[in-house]
Every structure is written in C-alpha cells, then in structure tokens.
Coordinates of C-alpha atoms and ligand atoms in Angstrom, one line a residue:
M1 CA 10.9 18.2 -26.5
K2 CA 7.9 16.5 -24.9
E3 CA 6.9 17.3 -21.3
V4 CA 5.8 14.4 -19.1
V5 CA 4.4 15.2 -15.7
V6 CA 4.2 12.4 -13.3
L7 CA 2.1 12.9 -10.2
G8 CA 3.0 10.6 -7.2
A9 CA 6.3 8.9 -6.4
G10 CA 4.8 5.6 -5.2
Y11 CA 5.5 2.2 -6.9
A12 CA 3.7 3.2 -10.1
G13 CA 4.9 6.8 -10.6
L14 CA 8.5 6.5 -9.5
K15 CA 9.2 3.4 -11.6
T16 CA 7.7 5.1 -14.7
V17 CA 10.1 8.0 -14.2
V18 CA 13.1 5.7 -13.7
L19 CA 12.2 3.7 -16.9
L20 CA 11.6 6.9 -19.0
Q21 CA 14.9 8.3 -17.9
K22 CA 16.6 5.1 -19.2
K23 CA 14.7 4.9 -22.4
L24 CA 14.4 8.5 -23.5
K25 CA 17.7 10.3 -23.0
N26 CA 17.3 13.4 -25.1
N27 CA 13.8 14.1 -26.3
V28 CA 11.9 14.4 -23.1
H29 CA 11.7 16.4 -19.9
I30 CA 10.0 14.9 -16.9
T31 CA 8.5 16.7 -13.9
L32 CA 7.8 14.5 -10.9
V33 CA 5.6 15.8 -8.1
D34 CA 5.1 14.2 -4.6
R35 CA 4.2 15.7 -1.3
N36 CA 7.2 13.8 0.3
N37 CA 10.8 14.0 -0.8
Y38 CA 11.1 10.2 -0.3
H39 CA 9.6 7.1 -1.7
Y40 CA 8.3 4.5 0.7
E41 CA 7.7 0.7 0.3
A42 CA 4.0 0.7 1.1
T43 CA 4.1 -3.1 1.5
D44 CA 6.3 -2.7 4.6
L45 CA 4.3 -0.1 6.5
H46 CA 3.1 -2.6 9.0
E47 CA 6.7 -3.1 10.1
A48 CA 7.2 0.6 10.7
A49 CA 3.9 0.6 12.6
A50 CA 5.0 -2.3 14.8
G51 CA 8.5 -0.9 15.2
T52 CA 10.2 -4.0 13.7
Q53 CA 11.8 -1.8 11.0
S54 CA 12.8 1.8 11.2
A55 CA 11.2 4.3 8.8
S56 CA 14.6 4.7 7.1
R57 CA 14.6 1.0 6.2
I58 CA 11.4 1.3 4.2
T59 CA 12.1 4.6 2.5
Y60 CA 14.7 6.2 0.3
P61 CA 15.2 9.8 -1.0
I62 CA 13.6 10.4 -4.4
S63 CA 16.7 12.3 -5.3
D64 CA 18.6 9.0 -5.3
V65 CA 16.9 7.8 -8.5
I66 CA 16.4 11.1 -10.3
N67 CA 18.5 12.2 -13.2
P68 CA 18.5 16.0 -12.8
Q69 CA 19.4 16.4 -16.5
I70 CA 16.1 14.9 -17.5
T71 CA 13.9 15.2 -14.5
T72 CA 12.8 18.0 -12.2
F73 CA 11.4 16.9 -8.8
I74 CA 9.0 19.2 -7.1
Q75 CA 8.0 18.5 -3.5
D76 CA 4.4 19.8 -3.3
E77 CA 0.8 18.8 -3.0
V78 CA -1.3 18.3 -6.2
V79 CA -4.5 20.4 -6.0
K80 CA -6.1 20.1 -9.4
I81 CA -5.6 18.4 -12.8
D82 CA -7.3 20.1 -15.7
P83 CA -7.5 17.6 -18.5
D84 CA -8.9 20.1 -21.0
K85 CA -6.2 22.7 -20.5
K86 CA -3.6 20.0 -19.9
T87 CA -2.4 21.7 -16.7
V88 CA -1.7 20.7 -13.1
K89 CA -2.1 23.1 -10.2
L90 CA 0.1 22.6 -7.1
A91 CA -0.6 24.0 -3.6
G92 CA 2.7 25.9 -3.2
H93 CA 3.4 27.1 -6.7
E94 CA 1.6 29.9 -8.6
E95 CA 2.7 28.7 -11.9
L96 CA 0.8 25.8 -13.5
L97 CA 2.5 22.7 -14.8
H98 CA 1.8 22.0 -18.5
Y99 CA 2.1 18.6 -20.0
D100 CA 2.0 16.6 -23.2
Y101 CA 1.5 13.4 -21.2
C102 CA 0.4 13.2 -17.6
V103 CA 0.9 10.1 -15.5
L104 CA -1.4 9.9 -12.4
G105 CA 0.0 7.6 -9.7
L106 CA -1.6 9.3 -6.7
G107 CA -2.0 6.2 -4.6
F108 CA -4.5 5.1 -1.9
V109 CA -6.2 6.3 1.2
S110 CA -7.8 4.4 4.1
E111 CA -11.4 3.4 3.4
T112 CA -13.7 3.7 6.5
F113 CA -17.0 2.9 4.6
G114 CA -18.6 5.7 6.6
I115 CA -18.5 3.6 9.8
P116 CA -19.2 6.1 12.6
G117 CA -16.2 7.1 14.7
A118 CA -13.7 5.2 12.6
E119 CA -11.9 8.3 11.3
E120 CA -11.8 9.9 14.7
N121 CA -11.0 7.0 17.0
A122 CA -9.0 4.4 14.9
L123 CA -5.5 4.8 13.5
P124 CA -5.1 4.4 9.7
M125 CA -1.9 2.9 8.3
T126 CA -1.6 4.2 4.7
N127 CA 1.7 6.2 4.8
V128 CA 4.9 6.5 6.8
K129 CA 3.6 9.3 9.0
E130 CA 0.6 7.2 10.0
A131 CA 2.6 4.1 10.6
L132 CA 5.0 6.1 12.9
A133 CA 2.0 7.6 14.7
I134 CA 0.7 4.0 15.4
Y135 CA 4.2 3.0 16.8
D136 CA 4.3 6.1 19.0
H137 CA 0.8 5.4 20.2
I138 CA 1.6 1.8 21.1
I139 CA 4.7 2.9 23.0
A140 CA 2.8 5.6 24.8
K141 CA 0.1 3.1 25.9
M142 CA 2.8 0.7 27.2
K143 CA 4.3 3.5 29.2
D144 CA 0.8 4.5 30.5
Y145 CA 0.2 1.0 31.8
R146 CA 3.0 1.3 34.3
T147 CA 0.9 3.9 36.2
T148 CA -2.6 3.0 35.2
H149 CA -2.4 -0.8 35.4
N150 CA -5.4 -0.7 33.1
P151 CA -5.4 -3.8 30.9
D152 CA -7.1 -1.8 28.1
D153 CA -3.7 -0.1 27.6
L154 CA -2.3 -3.5 26.6
Q155 CA -5.1 -4.4 24.2
I156 CA -4.4 -3.9 20.5
V157 CA -7.3 -4.3 18.1
I158 CA -6.8 -4.6 14.4
C159 CA -10.0 -3.7 12.5
G160 CA -10.1 -5.9 9.3
G161 CA -8.4 -9.2 8.7
G162 CA -7.3 -8.8 5.1
F163 CA -3.7 -8.9 4.0
T164 CA -2.8 -5.8 5.8
G165 CA -4.4 -6.8 9.0
I166 CA -2.8 -10.2 9.0
E167 CA 0.6 -8.9 8.2
L168 CA 0.3 -6.2 10.9
A169 CA -0.7 -8.9 13.4
G170 CA 2.4 -10.8 12.5
A171 CA 4.7 -7.8 13.0
L172 CA 3.1 -7.0 16.3
V173 CA 3.7 -10.5 17.5
D174 CA 7.4 -10.1 16.6
A175 CA 7.5 -6.8 18.7
R176 CA 5.3 -8.1 21.6
A177 CA 8.2 -8.9 23.9
S178 CA 9.7 -5.4 23.5
Y179 CA 6.3 -3.8 24.3
A180 CA 6.0 -6.0 27.3
K181 CA 9.4 -4.9 28.6
I182 CA 8.3 -1.2 28.4
A183 CA 5.0 -1.9 30.1
G184 CA 6.7 -4.1 32.7
V185 CA 4.5 -7.2 32.0
S186 CA 4.9 -10.6 30.5
P187 CA 4.5 -10.8 26.6
D188 CA 1.3 -12.8 26.8
E189 CA -0.4 -9.9 28.7
I190 CA -0.2 -7.8 25.5
K191 CA -3.4 -8.8 23.7
I192 CA -3.6 -8.7 19.9
T193 CA -7.1 -9.1 18.5
L194 CA -8.2 -9.1 14.8
I195 CA -11.8 -8.3 14.1
E196 CA -12.9 -9.5 10.7
A197 CA -16.4 -9.3 9.1
S198 CA -16.0 -12.4 6.9
T199 CA -15.8 -16.0 8.1
R200 CA -13.7 -17.0 5.0
L201 CA -10.6 -14.9 5.3
L202 CA -8.2 -14.2 2.4
P203 CA -10.6 -15.3 -0.4
M204 CA -7.8 -15.0 -3.0
F205 CA -6.2 -18.2 -1.5
S206 CA -7.5 -21.7 -1.6
E207 CA -9.6 -22.7 1.4
K208 CA -6.7 -24.9 2.7
L209 CA -4.0 -22.2 2.3
A210 CA -6.2 -19.5 4.0
E211 CA -6.9 -21.9 6.8
Y212 CA -3.2 -22.5 7.2
G213 CA -2.6 -18.8 7.4
V214 CA -5.4 -18.2 9.9
N215 CA -4.2 -21.1 12.1
L216 CA -0.6 -19.7 11.9
V217 CA -1.8 -16.3 13.2
K218 CA -3.9 -17.9 15.9
S219 CA -1.0 -20.1 17.0
L220 CA 0.9 -17.0 17.8
N221 CA -1.6 -16.0 20.4
V222 CA -3.5 -13.6 18.2
Q223 CA -7.3 -13.7 19.0
L224 CA -9.4 -13.8 15.8
L225 CA -13.0 -12.6 16.0
D226 CA -14.2 -13.6 12.6
G227 CA -17.8 -13.2 11.3
S228 CA -17.8 -9.9 13.3
R229 CA -18.7 -6.8 11.5
I230 CA -17.5 -3.6 13.1
S231 CA -20.4 -1.0 13.2
K232 CA -18.9 1.8 15.3
I233 CA -15.8 3.0 17.0
E234 CA -15.9 5.0 20.2
P235 CA -12.9 6.4 21.9
G236 CA -11.1 3.3 23.3
K237 CA -13.9 0.9 22.2
V238 CA -14.7 -1.2 19.2
I239 CA -18.4 -2.1 18.7
Y240 CA -19.2 -5.1 16.4
K241 CA -21.9 -7.5 15.6
H242 CA -21.4 -11.3 15.3
G243 CA -24.0 -12.5 12.8
D244 CA -27.5 -11.8 14.1
D245 CA -26.4 -11.6 17.7
D246 CA -26.7 -8.4 19.7
E247 CA -23.9 -5.8 19.5
E248 CA -20.7 -6.6 21.5
S249 CA -17.8 -4.4 22.3
L250 CA -14.1 -4.6 23.1
N251 CA -12.2 -1.9 25.0
A252 CA -8.8 -1.2 23.6
G253 CA -6.1 1.4 24.1
I254 CA -4.8 0.8 20.6
I255 CA -7.3 0.6 17.6
I256 CA -5.8 0.2 14.1
W257 CA -7.9 0.5 11.0
T258 CA -7.1 -1.9 8.1
T259 CA -10.5 -2.6 6.5
G260 CA -9.3 -1.7 3.1
V261 CA -8.3 1.1 0.9
S262 CA -9.6 3.3 -1.9
G263 CA -7.9 5.4 -4.5
N264 CA -7.0 9.1 -4.0
P265 CA -10.2 11.1 -3.7
L266 CA -8.6 13.8 -5.9
M267 CA -9.6 11.6 -8.8
E268 CA -13.3 12.4 -8.2
E269 CA -12.6 16.0 -7.2
C270 CA -10.9 16.6 -10.6
G271 CA -13.9 15.3 -12.4
F272 CA -12.5 11.9 -13.5
D273 CA -15.1 9.2 -13.9
A274 CA -13.9 7.4 -10.7
K275 CA -15.5 5.1 -8.2
R276 CA -13.9 5.0 -4.7
G277 CA -11.0 7.0 -6.3
R278 CA -10.4 4.5 -9.1
V279 CA -10.9 4.9 -12.8
I280 CA -11.5 2.0 -15.2
V281 CA -8.7 2.6 -17.6
T282 CA -8.3 1.7 -21.3
D283 CA -6.2 -1.1 -22.6
H284 CA -3.3 1.4 -22.8
L285 CA -3.9 2.4 -19.1
T286 CA -5.2 5.9 -20.2
D287 CA -8.3 7.7 -19.0
P288 CA -11.2 6.7 -21.4
K289 CA -11.9 10.4 -22.0
H290 CA -8.3 11.8 -22.2
D291 CA -5.8 9.7 -24.1
D292 CA -2.8 11.9 -22.9
I293 CA -3.5 11.0 -19.3
Y294 CA -2.2 7.6 -17.9
I295 CA -3.9 6.4 -14.7
I296 CA -1.8 3.8 -12.9
G297 CA -1.4 2.1 -9.5
D298 CA -4.1 2.4 -6.9
V299 CA -6.1 5.0 -8.7
A300 CA -6.6 2.7 -11.6
A301 CA -9.0 -0.2 -12.1
V302 CA -7.9 -2.7 -14.7
M303 CA -10.4 -5.2 -15.9
P304 CA -9.1 -8.7 -16.7
P305 CA -10.1 -9.8 -20.2
D306 CA -12.6 -12.3 -19.0
G307 CA -13.4 -11.0 -15.5
K308 CA -16.2 -8.8 -14.0
R309 CA -14.1 -7.3 -11.2
P310 CA -10.9 -5.4 -11.6
Y311 CA -7.6 -6.9 -10.5
P312 CA -6.9 -6.3 -6.8
T313 CA -4.6 -3.3 -6.3
T314 CA -1.1 -4.4 -5.3
A315 CA 2.4 -3.2 -5.5
Q316 CA 3.1 -5.9 -8.1
I317 CA 0.4 -4.7 -10.6
A318 CA 1.4 -1.0 -9.9
L319 CA 5.0 -1.9 -11.0
A320 CA 3.6 -3.8 -14.1
M321 CA 1.6 -0.7 -15.0
A322 CA 4.7 1.4 -14.8
D323 CA 6.5 -0.9 -17.2
Y324 CA 3.7 -0.6 -19.7
T325 CA 3.2 3.1 -19.3
A326 CA 6.9 3.9 -19.9
E327 CA 6.9 1.6 -23.0
D328 CA 3.7 3.3 -24.3
I329 CA 5.0 6.8 -23.8
V330 CA 8.3 6.0 -25.5
S331 CA 6.3 4.5 -28.4
R332 CA 4.1 7.6 -28.7
I333 CA 7.0 10.0 -28.6
K334 CA 9.1 8.0 -31.1
T335 CA 6.3 6.8 -33.5
G336 CA 3.3 8.9 -32.6
K337 CA 1.4 5.6 -31.9
H338 CA 0.5 3.6 -28.9
E339 CA 2.2 0.3 -28.2
A340 CA 0.7 -2.3 -30.6
K341 CA -0.1 -4.6 -27.7
P342 CA -2.5 -3.7 -24.9
F343 CA -1.6 -3.9 -21.2
T344 CA -1.9 -7.5 -19.9
Y345 CA -1.1 -8.7 -16.4
K346 CA -0.3 -12.0 -14.9
S347 CA 0.4 -12.1 -11.2
L348 CA 3.6 -13.8 -10.2
G349 CA 2.1 -14.7 -6.9
T350 CA 1.0 -13.3 -3.6
V351 CA 2.7 -13.9 -0.3
A352 CA 1.6 -12.7 3.1
S353 CA 4.2 -12.4 5.8
V354 CA 3.3 -13.1 9.4
G355 CA 6.3 -11.5 11.1
N356 CA 9.9 -11.7 9.8
T357 CA 10.3 -15.4 9.4
R358 CA 6.9 -16.8 8.8
A359 CA 4.7 -16.4 5.7
F360 CA 2.3 -18.2 3.4
G361 CA 1.1 -17.7 -0.1
E362 CA 1.3 -18.8 -3.7
A363 CA 3.8 -18.2 -6.4
M364 CA 3.8 -19.4 -10.0
G365 CA 1.0 -21.9 -9.3
H366 CA 2.6 -23.3 -6.1
E367 CA 1.4 -22.9 -2.6
L368 CA 4.1 -21.9 -0.2
R369 CA 4.2 -22.2 3.5
G370 CA 6.7 -21.3 6.3
Y371 CA 10.3 -20.7 5.5
P372 CA 10.2 -20.9 1.6
A373 CA 7.2 -18.5 1.7
S374 CA 9.1 -16.0 3.8
A375 CA 12.1 -16.2 1.5
M376 CA 9.9 -15.6 -1.5
K377 CA 8.3 -12.6 0.2
K378 CA 11.7 -11.1 0.6
I379 CA 12.7 -11.9 -2.9
I380 CA 9.6 -10.1 -4.2
A381 CA 10.3 -7.0 -2.0
D382 CA 14.0 -6.9 -3.1
R383 CA 13.0 -7.2 -6.8
S384 CA 10.9 -4.1 -6.5
L385 CA 13.7 -2.2 -4.6
L386 CA 16.2 -3.2 -7.3
E387 CA 14.0 -2.3 -10.3
T388 CA 13.2 1.2 -9.1
G389 CA 15.8 2.1 -6.5
G390 CA 18.7 0.3 -8.2
L391 CA 21.6 -1.5 -6.6
K392 CA 22.2 1.4 -4.2
E393 CA 18.8 1.0 -2.5
L394 CA 18.9 -2.8 -2.8
F395 CA 22.2 -3.0 -0.8
A396 CA 21.1 -0.4 1.7
K397 CA 17.5 -1.6 2.3
G398 CA 17.2 -5.1 0.9
R399 CA 16.2 -8.2 2.9
F400 CA 19.0 -10.8 2.6
D401 CA 19.0 -12.7 5.9
L402 CA 17.2 -15.7 4.6
Y403 CA 18.4 -16.5 1.1
H404 CA 22.0 -15.5 0.8
Ligands
NAD501 P1 -8.7 -5.8 2.0 O1 -9.9 -5.2 1.4 O2 -8.0 -6.9 1.2 O3 -9.1 -6.4 3.4 C1 -9.9 -5.7 4.3 C2 -10.6 -6.7 5.3 O4 -11.4 -6.0 6.2 C3 -11.5 -7.7 4.5 O5 -11.2 -9.0 5.0 C4 -12.9 -7.2 5.0 O6 -13.8 -8.3 5.1 C5 -12.6 -6.6 6.3 N1 -13.7 -5.6 6.7 C6 -14.2 -4.6 5.9 N2 -15.1 -3.9 6.6 C7 -15.2 -4.5 7.9 C8 -15.9 -4.2 9.0 N3 -16.8 -3.2 9.1 N4 -15.8 -5.0 10.1 C9 -14.8 -6.0 10.1 N5 -14.1 -6.3 9.0 C10 -14.2 -5.5 7.9 O7 -7.7 -4.6 2.3 P2 -6.2 -4.6 2.7 O8 -5.8 -5.8 3.5 O9 -5.9 -3.2 3.2 O10 -5.5 -4.8 1.3 C11 -5.7 -3.8 0.3 C12 -5.1 -4.4 -1.0 O11 -3.7 -4.5 -0.9 C13 -5.6 -5.7 -1.4 O12 -5.8 -5.8 -2.8 C14 -4.5 -6.6 -0.9 O13 -4.4 -7.9 -1.7 C15 -3.3 -5.8 -1.2 N6 -2.2 -6.1 -0.2 C16 -1.3 -7.1 -0.6 C17 -0.3 -7.5 0.3 C18 0.7 -8.6 -0.2 O14 0.7 -8.9 -1.4 N7 1.4 -9.1 0.7 C19 -0.2 -6.9 1.5 C20 -1.1 -5.9 1.9 C21 -2.1 -5.6 1.0

C-alpha cells in the first residue's frame, strides 16, 4: 500500500486527491492536509470581498469530495517538509506524516514587493478570511460616513490593475448602489480608483482587447490612474509616482492590495530551490532534487518548451497539473515508471469578468467581449466546480443564469 500525502486543498491539491480516489481504489492511502476544512474558488474571491457573493457560494466542505475509505483529511497547518526523511511536520500533531509520494499544492500569498506600509495599511485578498475582512471594512466605512461625512470613507483604492484588480473593480461597481444605501449617499459618490504602474494593462491580451477592457472599466465610473507606481502606503493614504513627476497621494478609507502574488514562502523555508515561493519543476512536475515530491499549482513554475518565462499561475494550469500528477502517480504505482509523456499545457483561454454580466477575454483563439465573454467565464468556473466538486457542488454553487 503506497502512502500519498497531499498538502493543500486548493485547485491543484484537491483535484489530485479526487482523481487518485477514482483511479486507485485499493492500493493507495491518501492523507490530505489543509488549514481550512473547506475548499474555496480562489477565482471568485473578489466577489466575496465586494459582497456580491456570499462566502458559502464560493466554498464547499472538503468532506464532500473525500472518500474516507481511501483518504484521511487532517485540518492543520503544515510546518515543515523534510524531503530526505520523507516526512511532513504539522503544527497541531506530534506524529510526523510519512509518504511515498508527496504532492505540494500550498498555494499563493500576497506579494507586496517590500513597498513600505503595504502590509500594515492595505488589505490583501488571497483567501476567504481576507476577502470577508475587506467586505466588513467597506461596510464599516460606509456606516462611518453617516457620522463623519468625510468623503475619504467613500473612497476605495485598488492597488494594482492586473486581472485581480480589474475583476475586483467590476464587482465593486455591481455593489456600489448597496454601499451607497448604507452610507446614505448617491452611488456616484462612492469612488473606485485603480492605481496601476504600467501604461499597457493586461499585457497577455492584444492591445485592442486590453483597450476594450480598460474602456469598459472606465465607462463604469472607475477612475484609472495608469503609469502610476505606488511607492508607499500610509494609514488611509496611497502615495504614488506618475512617471518622473513628483510624488502624489490619494486619501482613501478603503485600500485593497492586488499587485500580484507569489507562491507559499514555506517552499523557501523548507529548503526547496524556490524563487518568490515557486520552484521550476521537471517535465513530470516533480522537484528537480526529489523525484517523489510533486510541486503543483501556484508553488510551481512550469517553463513552456520554447519560452523564457514560466506560464502565468492560474486556476486553469493548476487543474491541468492535477490531471497530470494523478496520472503520473498512478503510472508509478502500477508500473514503477513515470508517464511516458511529459506535462504539456495549452491554455483554453482567459476571461476577465467586470461584474456579473460583463467580461472580456479570449478563448480558443477568439476574442470575446460582453455577454458571450461573461457566459464563457461562467462555463469555465462551472467546469472546475464539476471536475473537482462533482455534480453536488455544481448544482449548489454553479453559475447558470446566463446560459441555460
Ligand atoms: P498580476 O501580477 O497579474 O497583476 C498585478 C498588477 O499590479 C500588474 O498590472 C502590475 O503592473 C501592478 N503593480 C505591481 N506593482 C505595482 C505598484 N507598486 N504600483 C502600481 N501597480 C503595481 O497579479 P494578479 O492580478 O493578482 O494575478 C495573479 C495571477 O492570477 C496572474 O497570473 C493572473 O493572470 C491570474 N489571474 C487570472 C484571472 C482570470 O483568469 N480571470 C483572475 C485573477 C488572476
């Protein structure tokens, strides 16, 4: 009986478990560890932060997809992985976990690039707790305004206009009228500002499509300060520099940090050869120094065959890595050999939502705008729900309103 220890129940880790349970019914035991007893759809965090979806709509219990005859789930914090002894130490358990194969899917954290005050004075949005803290803070500021009448309480600043920043801006636009009601003002008094260092947003899209997206966001009364690099965050104040101009600042009661993410710092702490929490993995998605350790999802850097930079970390590639990892582990348990073919990846497309009914992106070589893009976004989300959560989670949490 082989022991597979899977660390992290995000897109990569949880799907690996679900597939292994299906493919290896008798000759494996799996231990899954996560600090939470639920899985969350990280691609929907902006909706929980804005309050346009409840936390329960973007999460489901891990126990829903676990087969207890094959898998033991442990809710705990991973403290250390020892690749030489093949053990894992958890914070709340004396006993070490021993593995034949270990799958690291430990996810991402917010990247502040050492910008002073960012950690202390801006709100990150990398997990459900953080997203809910943002929502609570927005509501508290709206309530404050009723007594302070300070317009700063109505100013929301999103730091970083990448995918996450743009999608968050869209969800905040959807929620704007409800915030205004709480504050007792008209919706256009709630100011939403995106501050972005680059002048060419969303570089993965063609210039025309990125411009469409930017104009869409702007048309919804979101102020975009592009070419503006944030240099410091003080309590209630964002300081930035536009080109060579002098520093400028913007007061805001609500400052949200979306300038990018890095892999879990535990990777470096455990001695893996990682950069910003990511390890360049082998063709079989294993650690170059330890063939029994798979590194997948946001802690992995996968190099395209002809490229110089790794693929961007997305839910889609994390799910593809889970497919491969499960196949490879099955192959090794059954035949003692890796899969003959290395991991390859082809993106099915990328769609950014701007609120519930607007989106833009590209899928299978076609650029999509407006309604079809929004439907595609929901189809992509539902596919991931179905593949890992199964029909139960799809029916409970799926997005059907556009394409049924
Ligand atoms: P990102 O790195 O893609 O974007 C961060 C943005 O912040 C960049 O535009 C960058 O120029 C800006 N920035 C960085 N430092 C700054 C500073 N000091 N001042 C002002 N601006 C600054 O990060 P993300 O948006 O969190 O996305 C992370 C990954 O997740 C990406 O690979 C992305 O493609 C993926 N993602 C995909 C989707 C989707 O498919 N719908 C949604 C969200 C995220």
